[in-house]
mmCIF file of C-alpha atoms in Angstrom:
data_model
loop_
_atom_site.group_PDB
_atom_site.id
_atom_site.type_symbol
_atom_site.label_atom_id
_atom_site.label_comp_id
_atom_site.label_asym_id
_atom_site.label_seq_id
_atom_site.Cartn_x
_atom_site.Cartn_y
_atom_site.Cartn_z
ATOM 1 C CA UNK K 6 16.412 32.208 11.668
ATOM 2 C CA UNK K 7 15.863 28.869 12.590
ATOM 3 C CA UNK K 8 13.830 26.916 10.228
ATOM 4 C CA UNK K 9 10.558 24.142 11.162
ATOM 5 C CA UNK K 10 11.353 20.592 11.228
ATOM 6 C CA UNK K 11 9.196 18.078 9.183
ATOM 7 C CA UNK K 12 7.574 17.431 12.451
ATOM 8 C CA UNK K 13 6.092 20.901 12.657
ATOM 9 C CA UNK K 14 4.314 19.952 9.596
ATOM 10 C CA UNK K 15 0.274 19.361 10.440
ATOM 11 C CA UNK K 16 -0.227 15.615 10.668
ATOM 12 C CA UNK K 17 -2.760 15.456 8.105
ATOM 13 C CA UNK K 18 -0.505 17.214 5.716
ATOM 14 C CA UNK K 19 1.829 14.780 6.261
ATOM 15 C CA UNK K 20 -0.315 12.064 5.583
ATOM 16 C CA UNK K 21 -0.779 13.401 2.545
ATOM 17 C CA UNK K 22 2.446 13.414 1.769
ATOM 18 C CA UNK K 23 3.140 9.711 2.655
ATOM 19 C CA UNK K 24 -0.221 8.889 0.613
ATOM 20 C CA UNK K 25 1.658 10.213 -2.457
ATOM 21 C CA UNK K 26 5.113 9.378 -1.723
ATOM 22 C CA UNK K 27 5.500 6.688 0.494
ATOM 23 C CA UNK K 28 6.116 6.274 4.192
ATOM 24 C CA UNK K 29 8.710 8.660 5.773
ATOM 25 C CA UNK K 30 11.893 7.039 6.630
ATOM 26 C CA UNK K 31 14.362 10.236 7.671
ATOM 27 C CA UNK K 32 14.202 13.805 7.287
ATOM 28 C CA UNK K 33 17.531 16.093 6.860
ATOM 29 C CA UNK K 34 16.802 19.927 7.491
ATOM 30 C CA UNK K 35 19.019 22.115 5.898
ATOM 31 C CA UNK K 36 20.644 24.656 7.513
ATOM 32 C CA UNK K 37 18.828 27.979 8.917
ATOM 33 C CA UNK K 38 17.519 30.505 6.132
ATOM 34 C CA UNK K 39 15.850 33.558 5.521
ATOM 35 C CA UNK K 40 12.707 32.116 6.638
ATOM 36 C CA UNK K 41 11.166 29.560 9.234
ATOM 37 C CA UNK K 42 10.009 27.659 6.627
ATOM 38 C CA UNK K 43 10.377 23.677 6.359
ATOM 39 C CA UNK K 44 13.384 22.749 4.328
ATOM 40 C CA UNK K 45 13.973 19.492 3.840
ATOM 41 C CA UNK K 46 15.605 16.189 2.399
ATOM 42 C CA UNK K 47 12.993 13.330 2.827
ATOM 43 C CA UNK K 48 13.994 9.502 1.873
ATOM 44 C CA UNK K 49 10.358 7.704 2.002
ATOM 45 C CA UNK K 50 10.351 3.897 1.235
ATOM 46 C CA UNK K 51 9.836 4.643 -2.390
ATOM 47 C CA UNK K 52 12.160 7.148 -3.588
ATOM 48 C CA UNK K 53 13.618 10.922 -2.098
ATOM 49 C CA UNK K 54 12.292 14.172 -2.732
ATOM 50 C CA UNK K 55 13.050 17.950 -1.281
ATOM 51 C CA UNK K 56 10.131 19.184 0.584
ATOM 52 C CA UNK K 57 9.648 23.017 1.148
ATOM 53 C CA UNK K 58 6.679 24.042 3.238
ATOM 54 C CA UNK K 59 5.221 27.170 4.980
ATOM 55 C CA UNK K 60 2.005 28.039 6.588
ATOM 56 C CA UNK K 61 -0.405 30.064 4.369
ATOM 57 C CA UNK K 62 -0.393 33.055 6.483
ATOM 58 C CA UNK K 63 3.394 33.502 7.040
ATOM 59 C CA UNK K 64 4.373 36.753 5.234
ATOM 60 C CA UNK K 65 6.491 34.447 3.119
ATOM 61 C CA UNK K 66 4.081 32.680 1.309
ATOM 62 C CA UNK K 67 3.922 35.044 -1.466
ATOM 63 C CA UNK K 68 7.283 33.922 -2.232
ATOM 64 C CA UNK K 69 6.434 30.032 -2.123
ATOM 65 C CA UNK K 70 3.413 30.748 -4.720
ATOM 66 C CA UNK K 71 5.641 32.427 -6.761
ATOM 67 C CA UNK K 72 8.012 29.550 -7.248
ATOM 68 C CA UNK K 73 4.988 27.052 -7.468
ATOM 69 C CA UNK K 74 4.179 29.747 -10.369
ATOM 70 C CA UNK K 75 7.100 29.150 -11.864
ATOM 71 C CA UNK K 76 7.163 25.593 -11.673
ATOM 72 C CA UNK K 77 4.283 25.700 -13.731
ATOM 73 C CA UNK K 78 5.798 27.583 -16.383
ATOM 74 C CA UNK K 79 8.984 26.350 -16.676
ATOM 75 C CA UNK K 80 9.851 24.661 -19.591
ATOM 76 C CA UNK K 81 10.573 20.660 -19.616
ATOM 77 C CA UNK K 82 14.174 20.681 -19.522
ATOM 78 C CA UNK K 83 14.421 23.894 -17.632
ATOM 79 C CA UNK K 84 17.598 25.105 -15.578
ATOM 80 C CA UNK K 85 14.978 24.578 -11.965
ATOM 81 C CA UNK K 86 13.889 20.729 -10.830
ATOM 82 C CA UNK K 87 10.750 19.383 -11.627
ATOM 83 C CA UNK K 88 7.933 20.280 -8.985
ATOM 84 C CA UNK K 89 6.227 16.985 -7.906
ATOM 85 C CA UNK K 90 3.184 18.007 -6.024
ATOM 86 C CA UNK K 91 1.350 20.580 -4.338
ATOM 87 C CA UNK K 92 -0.263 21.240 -0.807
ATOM 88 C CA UNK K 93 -2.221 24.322 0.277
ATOM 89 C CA UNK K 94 -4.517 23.675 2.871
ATOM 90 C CA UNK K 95 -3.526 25.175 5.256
ATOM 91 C CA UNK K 96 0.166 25.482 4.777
ATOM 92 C CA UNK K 97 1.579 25.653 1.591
ATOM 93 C CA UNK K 98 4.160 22.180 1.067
ATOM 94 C CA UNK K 99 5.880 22.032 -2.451
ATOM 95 C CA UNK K 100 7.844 18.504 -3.305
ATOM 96 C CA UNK K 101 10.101 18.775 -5.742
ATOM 97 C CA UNK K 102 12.622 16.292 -7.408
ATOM 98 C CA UNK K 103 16.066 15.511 -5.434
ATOM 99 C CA UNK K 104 18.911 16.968 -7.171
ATOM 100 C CA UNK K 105 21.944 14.387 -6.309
ATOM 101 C CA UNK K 106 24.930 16.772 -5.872
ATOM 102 C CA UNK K 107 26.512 19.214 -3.747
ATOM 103 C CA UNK K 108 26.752 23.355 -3.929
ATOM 104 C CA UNK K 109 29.250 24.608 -6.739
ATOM 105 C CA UNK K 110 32.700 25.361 -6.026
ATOM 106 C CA UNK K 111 32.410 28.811 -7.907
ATOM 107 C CA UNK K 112 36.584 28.925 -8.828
ATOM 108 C CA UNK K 113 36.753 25.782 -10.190
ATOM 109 C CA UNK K 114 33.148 25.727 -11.634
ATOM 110 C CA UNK K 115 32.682 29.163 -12.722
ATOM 111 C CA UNK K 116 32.309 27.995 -16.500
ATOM 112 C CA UNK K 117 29.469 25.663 -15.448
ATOM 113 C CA UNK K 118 27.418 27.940 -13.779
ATOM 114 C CA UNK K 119 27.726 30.477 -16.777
ATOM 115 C CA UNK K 120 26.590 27.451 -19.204
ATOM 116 C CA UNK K 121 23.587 27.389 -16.828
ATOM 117 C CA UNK K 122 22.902 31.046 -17.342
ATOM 118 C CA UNK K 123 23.209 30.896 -20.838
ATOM 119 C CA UNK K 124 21.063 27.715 -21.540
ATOM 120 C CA UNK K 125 18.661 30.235 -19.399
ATOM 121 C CA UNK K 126 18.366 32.924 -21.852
ATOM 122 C CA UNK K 127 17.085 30.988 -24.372
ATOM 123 C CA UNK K 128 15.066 28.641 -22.103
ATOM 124 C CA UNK K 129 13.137 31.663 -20.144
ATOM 125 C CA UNK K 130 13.567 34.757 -22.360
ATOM 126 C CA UNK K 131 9.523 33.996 -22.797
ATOM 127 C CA UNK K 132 8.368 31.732 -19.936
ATOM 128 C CA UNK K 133 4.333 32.489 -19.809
ATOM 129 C CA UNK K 134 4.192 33.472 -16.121
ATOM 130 C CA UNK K 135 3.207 36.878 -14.660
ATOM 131 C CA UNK K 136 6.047 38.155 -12.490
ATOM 132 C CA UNK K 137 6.661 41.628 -11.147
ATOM 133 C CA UNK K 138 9.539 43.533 -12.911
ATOM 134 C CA UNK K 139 13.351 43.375 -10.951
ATOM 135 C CA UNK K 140 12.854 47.074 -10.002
ATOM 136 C CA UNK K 141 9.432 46.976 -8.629
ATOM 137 C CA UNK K 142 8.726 48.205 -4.804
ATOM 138 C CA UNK K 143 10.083 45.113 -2.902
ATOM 139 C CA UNK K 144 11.821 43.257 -5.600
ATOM 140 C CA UNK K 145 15.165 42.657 -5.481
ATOM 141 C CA UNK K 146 17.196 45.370 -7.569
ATOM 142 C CA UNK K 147 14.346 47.999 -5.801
ATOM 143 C CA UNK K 148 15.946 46.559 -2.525
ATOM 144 C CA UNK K 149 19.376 46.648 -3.151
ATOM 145 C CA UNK K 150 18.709 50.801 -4.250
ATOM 146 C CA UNK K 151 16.502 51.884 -1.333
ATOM 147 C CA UNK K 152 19.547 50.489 1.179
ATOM 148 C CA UNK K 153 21.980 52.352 -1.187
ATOM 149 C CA UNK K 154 19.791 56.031 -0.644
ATOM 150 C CA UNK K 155 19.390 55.301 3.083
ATOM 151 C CA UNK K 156 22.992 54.462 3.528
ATOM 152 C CA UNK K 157 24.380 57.604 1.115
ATOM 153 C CA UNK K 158 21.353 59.900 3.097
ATOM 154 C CA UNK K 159 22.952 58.823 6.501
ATOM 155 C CA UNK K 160 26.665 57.599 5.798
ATOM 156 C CA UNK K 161 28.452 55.953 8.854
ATOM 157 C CA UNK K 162 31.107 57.003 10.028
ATOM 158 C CA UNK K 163 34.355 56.027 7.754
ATOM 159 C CA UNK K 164 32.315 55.547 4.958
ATOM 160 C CA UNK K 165 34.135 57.067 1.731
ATOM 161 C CA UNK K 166 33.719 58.259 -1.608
ATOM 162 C CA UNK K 167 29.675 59.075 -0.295
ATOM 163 C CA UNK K 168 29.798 61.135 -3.134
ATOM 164 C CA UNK K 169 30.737 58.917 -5.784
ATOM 165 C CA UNK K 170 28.430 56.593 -4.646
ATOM 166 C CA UNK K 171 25.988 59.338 -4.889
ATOM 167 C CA UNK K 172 26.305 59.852 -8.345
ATOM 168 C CA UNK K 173 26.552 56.228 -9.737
ATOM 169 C CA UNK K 174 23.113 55.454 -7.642
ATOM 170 C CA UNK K 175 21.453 59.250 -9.253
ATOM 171 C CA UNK K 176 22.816 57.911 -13.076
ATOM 172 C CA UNK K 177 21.104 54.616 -13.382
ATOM 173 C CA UNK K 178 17.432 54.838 -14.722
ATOM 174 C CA UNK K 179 15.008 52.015 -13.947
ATOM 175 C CA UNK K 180 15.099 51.088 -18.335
ATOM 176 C CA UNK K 181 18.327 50.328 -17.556
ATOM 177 C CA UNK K 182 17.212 47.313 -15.855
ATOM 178 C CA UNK K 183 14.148 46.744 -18.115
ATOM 179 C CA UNK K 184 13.825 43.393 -19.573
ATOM 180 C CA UNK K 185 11.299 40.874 -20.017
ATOM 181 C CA UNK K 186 13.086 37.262 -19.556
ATOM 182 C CA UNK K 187 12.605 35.469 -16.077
ATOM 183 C CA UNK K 188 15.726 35.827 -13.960
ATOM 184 C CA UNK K 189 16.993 34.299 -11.012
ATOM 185 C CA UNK K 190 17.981 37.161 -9.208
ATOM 186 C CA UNK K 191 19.760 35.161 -6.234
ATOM 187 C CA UNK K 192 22.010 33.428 -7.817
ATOM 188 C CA UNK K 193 24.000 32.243 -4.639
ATOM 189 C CA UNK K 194 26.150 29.373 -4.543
ATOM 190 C CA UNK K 195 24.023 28.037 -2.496
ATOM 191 C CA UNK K 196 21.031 28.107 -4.925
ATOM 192 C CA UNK K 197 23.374 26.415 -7.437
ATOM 193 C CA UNK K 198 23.682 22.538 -7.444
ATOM 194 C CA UNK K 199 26.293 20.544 -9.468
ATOM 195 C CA UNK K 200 24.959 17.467 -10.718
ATOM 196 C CA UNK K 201 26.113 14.991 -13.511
ATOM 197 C CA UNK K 202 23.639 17.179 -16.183
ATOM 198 C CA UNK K 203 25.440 20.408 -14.922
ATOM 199 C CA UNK K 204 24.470 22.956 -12.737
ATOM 200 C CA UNK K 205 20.888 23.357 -11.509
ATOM 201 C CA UNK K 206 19.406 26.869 -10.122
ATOM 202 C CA UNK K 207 16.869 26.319 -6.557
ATOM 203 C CA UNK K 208 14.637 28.641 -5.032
ATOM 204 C CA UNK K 209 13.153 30.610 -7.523
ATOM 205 C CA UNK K 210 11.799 33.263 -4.853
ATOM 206 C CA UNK K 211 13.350 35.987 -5.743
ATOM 207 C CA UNK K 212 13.088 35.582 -9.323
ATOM 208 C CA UNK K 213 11.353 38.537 -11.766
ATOM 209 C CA UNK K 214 11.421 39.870 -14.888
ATOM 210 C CA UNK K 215 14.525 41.575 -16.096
ATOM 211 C CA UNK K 216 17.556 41.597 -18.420
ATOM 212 C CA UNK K 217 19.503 38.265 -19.068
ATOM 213 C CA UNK K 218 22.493 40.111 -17.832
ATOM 214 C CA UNK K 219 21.714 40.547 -15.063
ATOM 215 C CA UNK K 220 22.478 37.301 -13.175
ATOM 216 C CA UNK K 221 25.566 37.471 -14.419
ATOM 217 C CA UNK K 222 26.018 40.455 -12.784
ATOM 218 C CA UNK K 223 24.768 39.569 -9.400
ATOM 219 C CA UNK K 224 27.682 36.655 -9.936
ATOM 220 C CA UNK K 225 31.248 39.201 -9.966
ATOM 221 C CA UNK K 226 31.111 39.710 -6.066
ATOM 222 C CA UNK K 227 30.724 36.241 -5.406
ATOM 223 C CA UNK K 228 33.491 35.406 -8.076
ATOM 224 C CA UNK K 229 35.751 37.794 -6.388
ATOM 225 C CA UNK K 230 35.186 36.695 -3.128
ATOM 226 C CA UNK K 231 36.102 33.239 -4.391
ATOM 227 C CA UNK K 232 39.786 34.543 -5.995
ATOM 228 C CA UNK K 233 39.090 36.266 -9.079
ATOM 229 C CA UNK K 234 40.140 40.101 -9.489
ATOM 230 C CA UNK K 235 37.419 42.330 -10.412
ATOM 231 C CA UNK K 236 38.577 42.384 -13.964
ATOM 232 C CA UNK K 237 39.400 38.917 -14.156
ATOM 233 C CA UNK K 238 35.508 38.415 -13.036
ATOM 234 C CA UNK K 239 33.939 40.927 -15.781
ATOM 235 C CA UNK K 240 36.280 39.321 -18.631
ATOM 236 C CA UNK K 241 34.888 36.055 -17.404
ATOM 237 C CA UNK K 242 31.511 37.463 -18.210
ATOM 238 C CA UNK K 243 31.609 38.876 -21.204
ATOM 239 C CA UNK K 244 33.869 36.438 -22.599
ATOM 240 C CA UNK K 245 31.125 33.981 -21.821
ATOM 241 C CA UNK K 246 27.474 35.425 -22.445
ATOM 242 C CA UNK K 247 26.264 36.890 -25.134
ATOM 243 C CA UNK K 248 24.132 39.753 -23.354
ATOM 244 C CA UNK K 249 27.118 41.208 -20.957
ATOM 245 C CA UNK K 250 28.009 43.846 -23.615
ATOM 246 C CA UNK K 251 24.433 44.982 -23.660
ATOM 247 C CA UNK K 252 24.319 45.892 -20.185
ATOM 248 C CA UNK K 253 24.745 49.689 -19.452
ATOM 249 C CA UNK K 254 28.269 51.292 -17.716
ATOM 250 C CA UNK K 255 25.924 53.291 -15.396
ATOM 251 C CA UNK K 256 23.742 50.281 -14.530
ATOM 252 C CA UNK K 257 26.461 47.688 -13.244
ATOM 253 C CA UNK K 258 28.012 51.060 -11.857
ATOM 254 C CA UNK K 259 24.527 51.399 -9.733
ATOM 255 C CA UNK K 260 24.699 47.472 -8.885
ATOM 256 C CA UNK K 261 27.513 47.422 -7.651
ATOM 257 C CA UNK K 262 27.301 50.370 -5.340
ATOM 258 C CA UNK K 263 24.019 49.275 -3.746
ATOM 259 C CA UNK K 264 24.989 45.880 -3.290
ATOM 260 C CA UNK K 265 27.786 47.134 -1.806
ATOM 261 C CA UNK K 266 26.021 49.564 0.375
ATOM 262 C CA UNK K 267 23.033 47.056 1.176
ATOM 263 C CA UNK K 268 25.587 45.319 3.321
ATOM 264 C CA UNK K 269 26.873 48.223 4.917
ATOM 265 C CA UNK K 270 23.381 48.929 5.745
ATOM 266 C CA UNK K 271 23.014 44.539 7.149
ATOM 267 C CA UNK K 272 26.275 43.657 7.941
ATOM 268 C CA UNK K 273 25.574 43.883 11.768
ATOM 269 C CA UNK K 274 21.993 42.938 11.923
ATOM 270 C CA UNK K 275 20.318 39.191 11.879
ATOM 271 C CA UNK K 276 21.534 36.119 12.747
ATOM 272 C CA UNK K 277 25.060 35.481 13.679
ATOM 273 C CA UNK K 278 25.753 33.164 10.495
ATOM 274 C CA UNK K 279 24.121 35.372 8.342
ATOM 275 C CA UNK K 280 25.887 38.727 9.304
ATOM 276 C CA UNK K 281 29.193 36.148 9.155
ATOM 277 C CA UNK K 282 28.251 35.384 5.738
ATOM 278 C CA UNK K 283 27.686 39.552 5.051
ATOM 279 C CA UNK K 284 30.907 40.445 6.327
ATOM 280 C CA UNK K 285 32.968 37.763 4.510
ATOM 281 C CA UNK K 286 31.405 39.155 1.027
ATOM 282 C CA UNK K 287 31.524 42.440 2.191
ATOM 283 C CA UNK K 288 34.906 42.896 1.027
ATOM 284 C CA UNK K 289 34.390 41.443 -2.393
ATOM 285 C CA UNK K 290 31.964 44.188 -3.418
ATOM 286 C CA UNK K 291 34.082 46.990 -2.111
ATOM 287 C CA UNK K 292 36.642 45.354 -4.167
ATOM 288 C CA UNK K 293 34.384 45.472 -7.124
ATOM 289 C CA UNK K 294 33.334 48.707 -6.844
ATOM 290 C CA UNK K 295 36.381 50.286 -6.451
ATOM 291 C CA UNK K 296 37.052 48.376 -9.554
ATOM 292 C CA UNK K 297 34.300 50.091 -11.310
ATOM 293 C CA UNK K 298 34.430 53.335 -9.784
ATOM 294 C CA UNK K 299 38.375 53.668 -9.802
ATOM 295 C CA UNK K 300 38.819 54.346 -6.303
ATOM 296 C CA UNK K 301 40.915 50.834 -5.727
ATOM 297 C CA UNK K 302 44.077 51.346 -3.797
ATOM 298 C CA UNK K 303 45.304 47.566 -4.227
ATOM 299 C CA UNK K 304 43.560 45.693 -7.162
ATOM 300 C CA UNK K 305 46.217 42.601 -7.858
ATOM 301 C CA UNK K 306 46.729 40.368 -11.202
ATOM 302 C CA UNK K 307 44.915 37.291 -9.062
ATOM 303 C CA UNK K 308 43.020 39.013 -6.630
ATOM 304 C CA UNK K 309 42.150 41.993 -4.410
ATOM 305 C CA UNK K 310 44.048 43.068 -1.428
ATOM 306 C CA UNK K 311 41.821 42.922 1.815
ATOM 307 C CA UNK K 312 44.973 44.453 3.506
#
């Protein structure tokens, strides 16, 4: 959807802002997102910042007071950027440090972003913020498995293997998932900056408790989808963090399937660029989960057939 400009924000909230930061000299929006919400660049006569704002009564403002609850957990020289300062009267406005740098280029960076993920587990394994756990009703993993029953319930038509994709949902138990370090849990290339100090994880609204592996995890589509094969993308993982080997068969089997079958469920509806952006990665999970499941007809040494 398309988001608010910085003009949308109330004048005296913006005079705030300038108050703290400095007069406004331009404002670059970034693309649209998943909300309305205010995204945006802002170079003020004294420095630039990132400005994220909402009004309080949006149904998405849960999501903004969880990051601003995270912010003020996160440890110094966490994998996030430092939160700045706060607004909530009336609409809620975080500012938060400029990260100089671009999105990561997940072939040629892959190693990066897993150093990222790593420094994480130690960093958050005990961050002292309450947070709901990764399978609790209308958290992501809890997501990702209602689509999966819906979609195995009422199968379209040309949809196969239903019944494997039964039985890898049934096997996975919610301990499977149980952990208590903060995760991500959308980590997106496009919530992943590269900047001279490595690579930096943004919007934290998704983000729970749950196992360390399992933003690794949420990473093989992606990785496939950018030219790994499936197995090249699982070796890359547990080569590379310590907690890969801990995660259950059945539980990555479950993943994969509902990711898989949460954009079967999508892949038509929403905005244009988004369902464009569902039905480019759509193949990447089928590719993993035939991978997983053994029902691949074309798995390659570099990559997966889409033929």
């Amino acid at each position: 959807m398309d988001r608010f400009t910085w003009a949308r924000l109330p004048e005296p909230a913006r005079t705030a802002f300038e108050a703290e930061f400095g007069r406004v000299r331009s404002t670059t929006s970034r693309p649209a997102g998943l909300t309305v919400g205010i995204a945006s660049t802002v170079v003020t006569d004294r420095n630039t910042v990132f400005v994220k704002a909402i009004p309080a009564r949006s149904p998405a403002a849960p999501s903004y007071r969880r990051e601003l609850a995270i912010a003020d957990a996160m440890p110094e020289h966490g994998p996030a950027p430092r939160l700045l300062w706060v607004s909530d009267a009336g609409w809620i406005t975080l500012v938060w440090e400029y990260l100089p740098g671009r999105h990561v280029a997940l072939l040629l960076e892959a190693d990066e972003v897993m150093a990222a993920l790593v420094s994480m587990r130690q960093t958050l394994r005990h961050v002292p913020v309450e947070l709901p756990a990764i399978t609790d009703d209308g958290e992501k993993l809890a997501v990702l498995l209602a689509a999966a029953r819906r979609v195995i319930a009422d199968p379209p038509p040309g949809l196969a293997h239903v019944d494997l994709y039964r039985r890898a949902v049934i096997r996975a138990r919610e301990d499977d998932f149980a952990g208590a370090a903060l995760v991500h849990a959308d980590p997106a290339t496009s919530n992943m900056i590269a900047t001279d100090d490595g690579v930096r994880l943004v919007d934290w609204a998704l983000a729970a408790r749950g196992p360390t592996w399992i933003d690794p995890a949420l990473l093989i589509a992606p990785l496939i989808e950018a030219g790994y094969s499936p197995a090249a993308a699982e070796a890359w993982a547990a080569r590379h963090h310590p907690d890969w080997a801990a995660a259950p068969r059945r539980a990555l089997d479950a993943l994969a399937v509902a990711r898989l079958l949460f954009l079967t469920e999508k892949i038509d509806s929403g905005a244009e660029w988004l369902a464009d952006g569902r039905r480019r990665a759509l193949w990447a999970h089928q590719a993993w989960v035939d991978y997983r499941l053994g029902t691949a007809d074309t798995v390659g040494a570099v990559g997966y057939s889409r033929a």
